[in-house]
PDB file of C-alpha atoms in Angstrom:
ATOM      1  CA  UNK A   1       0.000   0.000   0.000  1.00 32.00           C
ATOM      2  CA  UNK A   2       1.194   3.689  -0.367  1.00 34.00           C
ATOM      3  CA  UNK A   3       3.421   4.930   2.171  1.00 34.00           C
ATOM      4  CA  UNK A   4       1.342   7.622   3.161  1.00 35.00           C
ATOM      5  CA  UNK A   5      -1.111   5.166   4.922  1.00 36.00           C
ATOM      6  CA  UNK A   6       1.639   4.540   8.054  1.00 38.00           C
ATOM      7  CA  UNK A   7       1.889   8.099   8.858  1.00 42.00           C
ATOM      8  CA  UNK A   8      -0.443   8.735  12.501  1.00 45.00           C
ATOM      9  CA  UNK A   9      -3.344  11.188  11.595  1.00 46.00           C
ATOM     10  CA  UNK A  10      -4.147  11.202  15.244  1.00 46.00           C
ATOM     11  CA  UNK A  11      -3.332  15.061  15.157  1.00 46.00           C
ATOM     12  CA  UNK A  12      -6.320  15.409  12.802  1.00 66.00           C
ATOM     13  CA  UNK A  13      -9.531  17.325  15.040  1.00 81.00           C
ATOM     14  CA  UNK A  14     -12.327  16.257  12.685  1.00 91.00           C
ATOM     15  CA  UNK A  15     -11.513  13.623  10.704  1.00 97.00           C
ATOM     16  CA  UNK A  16     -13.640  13.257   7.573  1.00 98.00           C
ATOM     17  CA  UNK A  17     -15.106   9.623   7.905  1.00 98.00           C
ATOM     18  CA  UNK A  18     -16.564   8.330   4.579  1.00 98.00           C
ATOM     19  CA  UNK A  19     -19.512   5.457   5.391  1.00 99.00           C
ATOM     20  CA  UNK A  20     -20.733   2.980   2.963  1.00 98.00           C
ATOM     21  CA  UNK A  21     -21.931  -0.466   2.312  1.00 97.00           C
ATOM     22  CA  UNK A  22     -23.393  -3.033   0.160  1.00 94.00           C
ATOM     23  CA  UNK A  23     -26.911  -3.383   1.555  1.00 93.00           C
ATOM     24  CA  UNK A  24     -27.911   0.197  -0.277  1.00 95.00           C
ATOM     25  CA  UNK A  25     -29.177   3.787   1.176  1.00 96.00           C
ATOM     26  CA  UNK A  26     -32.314   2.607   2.790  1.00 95.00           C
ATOM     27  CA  UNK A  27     -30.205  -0.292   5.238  1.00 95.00           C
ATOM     28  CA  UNK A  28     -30.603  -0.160   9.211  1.00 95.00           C
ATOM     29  CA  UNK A  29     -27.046  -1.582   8.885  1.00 96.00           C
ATOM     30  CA  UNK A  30     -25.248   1.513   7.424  1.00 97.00           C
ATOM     31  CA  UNK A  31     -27.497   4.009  10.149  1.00 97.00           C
ATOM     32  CA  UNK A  32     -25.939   1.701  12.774  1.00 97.00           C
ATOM     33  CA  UNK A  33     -22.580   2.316  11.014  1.00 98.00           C
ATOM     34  CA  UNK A  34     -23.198   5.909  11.160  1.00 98.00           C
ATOM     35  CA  UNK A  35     -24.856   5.799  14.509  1.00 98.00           C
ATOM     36  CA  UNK A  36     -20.823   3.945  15.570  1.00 98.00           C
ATOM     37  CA  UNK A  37     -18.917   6.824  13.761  1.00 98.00           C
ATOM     38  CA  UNK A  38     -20.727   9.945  14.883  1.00 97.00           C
ATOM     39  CA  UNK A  39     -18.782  10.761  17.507  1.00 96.00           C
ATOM     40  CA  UNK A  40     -15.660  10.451  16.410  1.00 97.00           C
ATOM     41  CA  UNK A  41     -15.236  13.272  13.272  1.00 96.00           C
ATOM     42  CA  UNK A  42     -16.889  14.821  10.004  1.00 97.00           C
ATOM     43  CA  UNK A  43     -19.318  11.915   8.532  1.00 98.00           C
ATOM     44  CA  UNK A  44     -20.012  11.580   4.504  1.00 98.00           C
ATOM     45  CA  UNK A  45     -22.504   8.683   3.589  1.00 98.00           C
ATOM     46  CA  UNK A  46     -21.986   7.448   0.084  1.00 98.00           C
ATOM     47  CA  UNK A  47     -24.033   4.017  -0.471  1.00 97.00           C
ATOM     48  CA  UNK A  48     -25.411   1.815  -3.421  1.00 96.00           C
ATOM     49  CA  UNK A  49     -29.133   3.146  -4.299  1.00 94.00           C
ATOM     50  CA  UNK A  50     -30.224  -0.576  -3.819  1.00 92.00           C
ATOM     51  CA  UNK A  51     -28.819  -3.711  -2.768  1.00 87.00           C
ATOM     52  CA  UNK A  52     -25.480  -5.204  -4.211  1.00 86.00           C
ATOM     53  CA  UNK A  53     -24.452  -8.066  -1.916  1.00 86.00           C
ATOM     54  CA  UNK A  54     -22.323 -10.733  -3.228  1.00 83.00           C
ATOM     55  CA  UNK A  55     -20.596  -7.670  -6.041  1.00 83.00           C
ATOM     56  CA  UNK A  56     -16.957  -8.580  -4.242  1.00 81.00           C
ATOM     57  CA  UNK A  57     -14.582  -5.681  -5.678  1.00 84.00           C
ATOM     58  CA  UNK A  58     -16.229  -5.373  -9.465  1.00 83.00           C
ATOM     59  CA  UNK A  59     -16.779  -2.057 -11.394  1.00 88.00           C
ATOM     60  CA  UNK A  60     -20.066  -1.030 -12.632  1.00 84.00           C
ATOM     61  CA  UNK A  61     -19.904  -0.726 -16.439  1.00 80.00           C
ATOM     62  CA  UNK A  62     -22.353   1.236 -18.371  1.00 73.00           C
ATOM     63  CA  UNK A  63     -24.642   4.483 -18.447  1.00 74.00           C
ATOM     64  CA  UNK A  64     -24.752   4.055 -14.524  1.00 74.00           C
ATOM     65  CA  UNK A  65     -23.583   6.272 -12.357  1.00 84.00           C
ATOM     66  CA  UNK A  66     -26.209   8.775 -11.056  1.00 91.00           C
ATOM     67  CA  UNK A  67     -25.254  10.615  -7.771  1.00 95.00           C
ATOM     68  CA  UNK A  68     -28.470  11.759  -5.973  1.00 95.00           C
ATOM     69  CA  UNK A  69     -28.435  13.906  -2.296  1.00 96.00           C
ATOM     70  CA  UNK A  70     -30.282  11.619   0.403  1.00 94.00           C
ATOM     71  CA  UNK A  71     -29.451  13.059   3.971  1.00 95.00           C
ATOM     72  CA  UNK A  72     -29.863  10.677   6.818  1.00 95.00           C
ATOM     73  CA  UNK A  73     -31.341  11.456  10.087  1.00 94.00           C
ATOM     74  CA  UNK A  74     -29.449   9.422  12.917  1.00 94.00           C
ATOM     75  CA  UNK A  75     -29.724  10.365  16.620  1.00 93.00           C
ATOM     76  CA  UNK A  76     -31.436  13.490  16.282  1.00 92.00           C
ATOM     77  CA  UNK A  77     -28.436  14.391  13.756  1.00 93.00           C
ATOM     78  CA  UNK A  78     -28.802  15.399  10.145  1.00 95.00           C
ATOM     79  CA  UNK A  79     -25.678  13.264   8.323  1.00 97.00           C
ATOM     80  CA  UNK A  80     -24.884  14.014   4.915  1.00 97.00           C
ATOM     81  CA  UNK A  81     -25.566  11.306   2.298  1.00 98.00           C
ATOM     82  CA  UNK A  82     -25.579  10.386  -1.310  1.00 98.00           C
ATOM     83  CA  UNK A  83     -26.854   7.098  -3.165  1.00 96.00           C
ATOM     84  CA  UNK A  84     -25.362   6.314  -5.995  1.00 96.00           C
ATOM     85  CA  UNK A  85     -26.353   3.998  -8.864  1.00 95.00           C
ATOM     86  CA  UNK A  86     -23.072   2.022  -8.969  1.00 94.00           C
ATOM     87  CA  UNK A  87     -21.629  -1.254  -6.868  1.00 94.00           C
ATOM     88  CA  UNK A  88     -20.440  -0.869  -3.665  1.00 96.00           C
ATOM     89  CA  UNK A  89     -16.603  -0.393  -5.442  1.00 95.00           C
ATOM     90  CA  UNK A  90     -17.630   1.824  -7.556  1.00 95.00           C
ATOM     91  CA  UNK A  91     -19.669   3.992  -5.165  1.00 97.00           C
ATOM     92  CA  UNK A  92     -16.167   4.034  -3.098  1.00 98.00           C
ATOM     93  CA  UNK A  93     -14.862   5.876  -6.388  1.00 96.00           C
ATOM     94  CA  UNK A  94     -18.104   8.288  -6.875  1.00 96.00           C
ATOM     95  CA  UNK A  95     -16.858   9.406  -2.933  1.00 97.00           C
ATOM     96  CA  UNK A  96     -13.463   9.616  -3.036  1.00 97.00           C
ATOM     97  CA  UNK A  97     -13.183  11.438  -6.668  1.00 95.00           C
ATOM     98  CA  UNK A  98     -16.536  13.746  -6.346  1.00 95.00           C
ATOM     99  CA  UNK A  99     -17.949  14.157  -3.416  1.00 96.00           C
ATOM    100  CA  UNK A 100     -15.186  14.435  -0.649  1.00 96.00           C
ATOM    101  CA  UNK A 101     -14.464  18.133   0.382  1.00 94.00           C
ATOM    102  CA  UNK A 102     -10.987  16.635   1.641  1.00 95.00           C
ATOM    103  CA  UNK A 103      -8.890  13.891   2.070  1.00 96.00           C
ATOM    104  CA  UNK A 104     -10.704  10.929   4.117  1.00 98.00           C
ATOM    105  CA  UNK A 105      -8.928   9.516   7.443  1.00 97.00           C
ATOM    106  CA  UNK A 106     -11.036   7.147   7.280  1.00 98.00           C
ATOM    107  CA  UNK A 107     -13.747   4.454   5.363  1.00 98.00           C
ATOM    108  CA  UNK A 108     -15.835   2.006   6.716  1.00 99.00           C
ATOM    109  CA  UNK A 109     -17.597  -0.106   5.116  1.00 98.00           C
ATOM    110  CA  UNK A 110     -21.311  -1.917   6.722  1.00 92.00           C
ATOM    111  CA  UNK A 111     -22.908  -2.821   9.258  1.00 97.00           C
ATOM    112  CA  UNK A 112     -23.433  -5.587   6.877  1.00 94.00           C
ATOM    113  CA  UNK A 113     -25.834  -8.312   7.217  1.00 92.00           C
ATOM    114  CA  UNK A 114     -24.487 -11.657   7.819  1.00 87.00           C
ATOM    115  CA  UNK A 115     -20.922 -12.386   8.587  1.00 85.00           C
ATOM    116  CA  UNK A 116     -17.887 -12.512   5.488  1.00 85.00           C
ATOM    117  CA  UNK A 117     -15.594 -14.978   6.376  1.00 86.00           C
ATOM    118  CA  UNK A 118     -12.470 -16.959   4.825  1.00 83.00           C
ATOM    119  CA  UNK A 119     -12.131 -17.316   1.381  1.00 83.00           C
ATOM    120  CA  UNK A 120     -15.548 -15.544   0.968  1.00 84.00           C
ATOM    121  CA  UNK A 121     -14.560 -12.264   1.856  1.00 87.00           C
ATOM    122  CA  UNK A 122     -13.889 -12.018  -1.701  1.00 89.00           C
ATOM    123  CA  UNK A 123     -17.520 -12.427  -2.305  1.00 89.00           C
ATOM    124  CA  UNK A 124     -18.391  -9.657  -0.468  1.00 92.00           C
ATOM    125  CA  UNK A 125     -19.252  -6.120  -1.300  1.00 94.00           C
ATOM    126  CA  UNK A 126     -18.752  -4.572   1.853  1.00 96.00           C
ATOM    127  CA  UNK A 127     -15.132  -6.018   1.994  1.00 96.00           C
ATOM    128  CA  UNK A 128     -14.664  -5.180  -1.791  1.00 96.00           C
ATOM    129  CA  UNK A 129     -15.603  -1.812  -1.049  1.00 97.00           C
ATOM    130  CA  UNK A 130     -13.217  -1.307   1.468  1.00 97.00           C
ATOM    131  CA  UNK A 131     -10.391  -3.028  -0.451  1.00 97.00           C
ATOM    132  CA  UNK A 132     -11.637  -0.002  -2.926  1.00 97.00           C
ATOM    133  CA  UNK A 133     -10.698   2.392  -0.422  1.00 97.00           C
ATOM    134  CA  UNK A 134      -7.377   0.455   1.052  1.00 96.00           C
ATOM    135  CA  UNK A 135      -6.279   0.362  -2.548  1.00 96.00           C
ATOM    136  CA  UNK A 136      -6.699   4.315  -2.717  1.00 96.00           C
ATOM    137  CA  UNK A 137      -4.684   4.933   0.614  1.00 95.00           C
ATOM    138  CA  UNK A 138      -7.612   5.298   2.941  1.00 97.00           C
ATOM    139  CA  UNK A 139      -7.901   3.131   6.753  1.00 97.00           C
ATOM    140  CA  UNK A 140     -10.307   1.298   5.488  1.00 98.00           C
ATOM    141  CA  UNK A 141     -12.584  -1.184   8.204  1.00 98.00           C
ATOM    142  CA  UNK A 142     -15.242  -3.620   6.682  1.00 97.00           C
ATOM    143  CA  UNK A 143     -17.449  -4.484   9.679  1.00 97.00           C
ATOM    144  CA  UNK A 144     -20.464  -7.452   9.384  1.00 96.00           C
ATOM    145  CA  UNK A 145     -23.287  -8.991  11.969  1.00 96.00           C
ATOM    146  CA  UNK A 146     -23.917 -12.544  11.855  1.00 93.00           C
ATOM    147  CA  UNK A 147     -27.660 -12.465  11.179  1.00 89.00           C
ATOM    148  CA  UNK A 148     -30.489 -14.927  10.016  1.00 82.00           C
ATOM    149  CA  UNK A 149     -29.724 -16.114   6.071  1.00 81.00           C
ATOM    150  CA  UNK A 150     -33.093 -14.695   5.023  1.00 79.00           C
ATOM    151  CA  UNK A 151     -31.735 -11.247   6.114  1.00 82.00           C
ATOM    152  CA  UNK A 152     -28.182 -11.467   4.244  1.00 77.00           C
ATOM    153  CA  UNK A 153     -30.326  -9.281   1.385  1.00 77.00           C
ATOM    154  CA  UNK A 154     -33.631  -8.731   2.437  1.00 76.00           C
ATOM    155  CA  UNK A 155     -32.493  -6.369   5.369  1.00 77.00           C
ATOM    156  CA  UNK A 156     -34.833  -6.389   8.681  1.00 75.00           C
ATOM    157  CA  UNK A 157     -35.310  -4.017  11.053  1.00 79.00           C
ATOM    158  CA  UNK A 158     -35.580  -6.585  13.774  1.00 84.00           C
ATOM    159  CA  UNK A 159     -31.548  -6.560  14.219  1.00 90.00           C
ATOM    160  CA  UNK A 160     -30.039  -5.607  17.257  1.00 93.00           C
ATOM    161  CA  UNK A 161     -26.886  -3.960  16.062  1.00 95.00           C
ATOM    162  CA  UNK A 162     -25.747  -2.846  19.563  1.00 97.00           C
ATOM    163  CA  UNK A 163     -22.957  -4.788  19.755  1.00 97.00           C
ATOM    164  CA  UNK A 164     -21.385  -4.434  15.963  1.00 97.00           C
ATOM    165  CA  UNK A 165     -21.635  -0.562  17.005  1.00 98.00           C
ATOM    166  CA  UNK A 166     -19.875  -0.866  20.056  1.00 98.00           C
ATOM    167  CA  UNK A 167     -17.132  -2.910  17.859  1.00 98.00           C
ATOM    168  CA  UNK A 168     -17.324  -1.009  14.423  1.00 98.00           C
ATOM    169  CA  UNK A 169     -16.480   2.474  16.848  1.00 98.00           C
ATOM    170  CA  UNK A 170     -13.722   0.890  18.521  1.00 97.00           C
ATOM    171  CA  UNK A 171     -11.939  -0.209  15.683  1.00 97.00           C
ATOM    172  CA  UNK A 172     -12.578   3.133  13.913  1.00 98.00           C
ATOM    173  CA  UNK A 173     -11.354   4.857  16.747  1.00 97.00           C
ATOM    174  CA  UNK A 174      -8.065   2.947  16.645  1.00 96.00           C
ATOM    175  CA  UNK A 175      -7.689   2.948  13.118  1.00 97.00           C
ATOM    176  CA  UNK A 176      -7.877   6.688  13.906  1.00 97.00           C
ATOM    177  CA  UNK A 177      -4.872   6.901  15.901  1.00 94.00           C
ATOM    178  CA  UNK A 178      -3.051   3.968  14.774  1.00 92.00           C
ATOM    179  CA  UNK A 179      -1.620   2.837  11.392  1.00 91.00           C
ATOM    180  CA  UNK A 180      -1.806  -0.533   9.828  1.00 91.00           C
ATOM    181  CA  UNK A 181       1.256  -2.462   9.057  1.00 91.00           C
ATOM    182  CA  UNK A 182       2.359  -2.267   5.784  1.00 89.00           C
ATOM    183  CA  UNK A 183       1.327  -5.837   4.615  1.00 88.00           C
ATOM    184  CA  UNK A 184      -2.527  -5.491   6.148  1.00 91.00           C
ATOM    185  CA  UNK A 185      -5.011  -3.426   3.918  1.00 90.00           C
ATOM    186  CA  UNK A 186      -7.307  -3.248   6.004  1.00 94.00           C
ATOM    187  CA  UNK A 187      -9.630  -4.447   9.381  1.00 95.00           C
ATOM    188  CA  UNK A 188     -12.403  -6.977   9.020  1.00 96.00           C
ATOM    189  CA  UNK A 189     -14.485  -7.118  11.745  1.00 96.00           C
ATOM    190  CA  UNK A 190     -17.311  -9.962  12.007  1.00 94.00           C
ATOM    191  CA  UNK A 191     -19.297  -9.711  15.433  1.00 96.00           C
ATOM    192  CA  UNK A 192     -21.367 -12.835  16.230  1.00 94.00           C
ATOM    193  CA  UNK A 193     -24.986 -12.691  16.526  1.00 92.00           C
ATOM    194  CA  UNK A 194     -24.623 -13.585  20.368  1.00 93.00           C
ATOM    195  CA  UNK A 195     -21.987 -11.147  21.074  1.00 95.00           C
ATOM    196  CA  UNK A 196     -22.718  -8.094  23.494  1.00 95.00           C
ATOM    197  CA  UNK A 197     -20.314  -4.877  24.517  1.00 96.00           C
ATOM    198  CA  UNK A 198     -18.634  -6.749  26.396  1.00 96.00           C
ATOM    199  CA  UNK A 199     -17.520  -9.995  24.410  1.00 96.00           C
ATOM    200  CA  UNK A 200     -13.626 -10.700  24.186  1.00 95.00           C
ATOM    201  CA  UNK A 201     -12.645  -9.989  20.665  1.00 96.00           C
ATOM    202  CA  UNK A 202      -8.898 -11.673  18.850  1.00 93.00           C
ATOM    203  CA  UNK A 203      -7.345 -10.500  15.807  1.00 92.00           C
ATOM    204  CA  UNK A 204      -6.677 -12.762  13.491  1.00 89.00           C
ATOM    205  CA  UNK A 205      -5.806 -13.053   9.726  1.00 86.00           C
ATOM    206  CA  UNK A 206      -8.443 -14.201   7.080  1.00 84.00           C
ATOM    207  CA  UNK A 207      -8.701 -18.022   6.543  1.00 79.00           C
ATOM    208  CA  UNK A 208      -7.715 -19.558   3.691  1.00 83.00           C
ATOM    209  CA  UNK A 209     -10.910 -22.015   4.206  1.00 77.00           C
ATOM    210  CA  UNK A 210     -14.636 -21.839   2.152  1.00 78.00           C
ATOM    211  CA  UNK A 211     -17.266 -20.719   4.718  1.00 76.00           C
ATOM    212  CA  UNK A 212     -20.234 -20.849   2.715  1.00 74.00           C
ATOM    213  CA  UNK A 213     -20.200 -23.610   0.353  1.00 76.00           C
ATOM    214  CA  UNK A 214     -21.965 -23.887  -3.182  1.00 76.00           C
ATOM    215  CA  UNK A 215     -24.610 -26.842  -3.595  1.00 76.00           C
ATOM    216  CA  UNK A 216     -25.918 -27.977  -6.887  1.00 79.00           C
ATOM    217  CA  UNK A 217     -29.152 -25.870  -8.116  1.00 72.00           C
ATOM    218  CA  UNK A 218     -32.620 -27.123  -8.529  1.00 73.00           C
ATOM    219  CA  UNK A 219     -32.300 -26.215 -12.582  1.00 70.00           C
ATOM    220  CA  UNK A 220     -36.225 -26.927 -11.935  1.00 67.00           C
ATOM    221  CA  UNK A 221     -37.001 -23.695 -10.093  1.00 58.00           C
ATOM    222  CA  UNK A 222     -35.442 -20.779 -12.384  1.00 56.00           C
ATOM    223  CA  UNK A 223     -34.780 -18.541  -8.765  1.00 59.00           C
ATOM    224  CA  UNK A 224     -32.268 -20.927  -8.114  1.00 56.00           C
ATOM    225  CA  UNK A 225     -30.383 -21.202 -11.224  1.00 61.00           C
ATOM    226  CA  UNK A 226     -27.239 -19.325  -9.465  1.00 63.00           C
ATOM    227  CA  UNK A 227     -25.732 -22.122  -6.959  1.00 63.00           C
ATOM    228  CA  UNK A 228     -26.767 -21.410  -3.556  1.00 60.00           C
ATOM    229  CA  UNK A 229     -24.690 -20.969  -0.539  1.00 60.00           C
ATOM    230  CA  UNK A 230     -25.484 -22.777   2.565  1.00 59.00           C
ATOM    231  CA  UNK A 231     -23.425 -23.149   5.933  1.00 57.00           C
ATOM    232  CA  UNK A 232     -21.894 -21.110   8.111  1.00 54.00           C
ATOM    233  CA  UNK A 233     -20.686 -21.467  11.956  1.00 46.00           C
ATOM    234  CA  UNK A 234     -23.291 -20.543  14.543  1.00 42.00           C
ATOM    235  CA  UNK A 235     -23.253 -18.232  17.531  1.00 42.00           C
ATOM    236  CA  UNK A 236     -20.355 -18.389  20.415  1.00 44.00           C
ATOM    237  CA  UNK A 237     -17.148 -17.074  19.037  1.00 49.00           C
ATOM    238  CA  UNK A 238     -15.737 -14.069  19.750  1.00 53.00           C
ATOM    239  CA  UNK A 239     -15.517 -11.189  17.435  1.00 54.00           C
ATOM    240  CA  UNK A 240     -13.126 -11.651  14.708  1.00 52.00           C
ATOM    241  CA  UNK A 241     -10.914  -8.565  13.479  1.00 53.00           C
ATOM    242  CA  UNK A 242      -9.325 -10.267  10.518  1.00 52.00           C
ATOM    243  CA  UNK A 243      -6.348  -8.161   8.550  1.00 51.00           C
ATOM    244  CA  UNK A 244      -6.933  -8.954   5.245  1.00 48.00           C
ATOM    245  CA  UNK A 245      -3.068  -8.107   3.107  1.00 44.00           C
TER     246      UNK A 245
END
């Protein structure tokens, strides 16, 4: 990554702190990830205008591309926001290139729903959107909630995202005042469905094993033409902060 990424930025008052995800605008996971980073400098929201799980790092191609205003009210606070009609990459370019009055100390990327683990983090949009960022020279932290299946893109509002706030801040906050090594690109966080404030958490680096894995498709039902995924550890584990290099 580009030197300038080591250097502290702890000196900076109001850091400008660029939110996204994958889920689109209209998510309860990206208020929560705005409700974690509120206190801690300038927020911009930049999202997806609709859903775009399971886009992994890819570029939208096309007439695409439409940037409209869409402010977010979040604790009584009016947060500037944009949606864009772009993946969750792509959107991470629309922010960085347009729309940021300065340089970013910061992106995160979620609260997604359902966890992005192992090899599968290349799946993911909230991870490639962060990677987006990383690659640019921004902090970049992708942060996920283990959640019911049905939810991973039909996003409920019966999620209690107390805990992934609690996490999501405290990582922000230290990739505020800390730098990543040179060979990390950026923080994954996954918070268990189970986990509260007060859960131990471990770093860790990304396994190298599937978490989700592909089953044949019913060729009968044409919904299910695309392999689904099925699996995935339950509740009881820590929170994972995963560096992903």
């Amino acid at each position: 990554m580009p030197a300038h990424i080591a250097m502290p930025i702890s000196a900076i008052r109001n850091p400008l702190i660029v939110v996204t995800n994958d889920d689109g605008i209209a998510s309860p996971g990206l208020r929560a990830a705005v409700r974690a980073a509120l206190p801690l400098g300038e927020l911009l929201v930049v999202a997806p205008d609709r859903q775009w799980s399971g886009a992994g790092r890819s570029m939208s191609r096309g007439p695409g591309g439409r940037i409209s205003r869409s402010p977010l009210e979040v604790d009584g606070q009016t947060v500037t926001a944009y949606q864009v009609d772009a993946s969750p990459a792509s959107v991470v370019l629309h922010a960085l290139l347009e729309l940021t009055p300065r340089r970013p100390a910061l992106l995160i990327s979620g609260i997604n729903y359902g966890e992005n683990l192992g090899t599968d983090v290349t799946i993911s949009g909230t991870v490639g959107a962060a990677l987006q960022g990383a690659a640019l020279g921004i902090p970049a932290l992708a942060a996920s909630l283990q959640t019911p299946k049905e939810t991973h893109t039909s996003p409920s509002d019966n999620v209690d995202f107390t805990a992934a706030i609690h996490f999501t801040r405290l990582f922000a906050r230290r990739l505020l005042t800390t730098s990543l090594p040179f060979d990390v690109d950026l923080l994954k966080l996954d918070v268990p469905s189970d986990a509260t404030p007060e859960t131990p958490w471990r770093l860790t680096r990304v396994s190298r094993h599937v978490y989700f894995v592909p089953i044949p498709p019913q060729r009968a039902m044409a919904e299910q033409a695309t392999p689904p995924l099925v699996g995935g550890a339950g509740g009881g584990a820590p929170p994972l902060v995963g560096g992903a290099g």
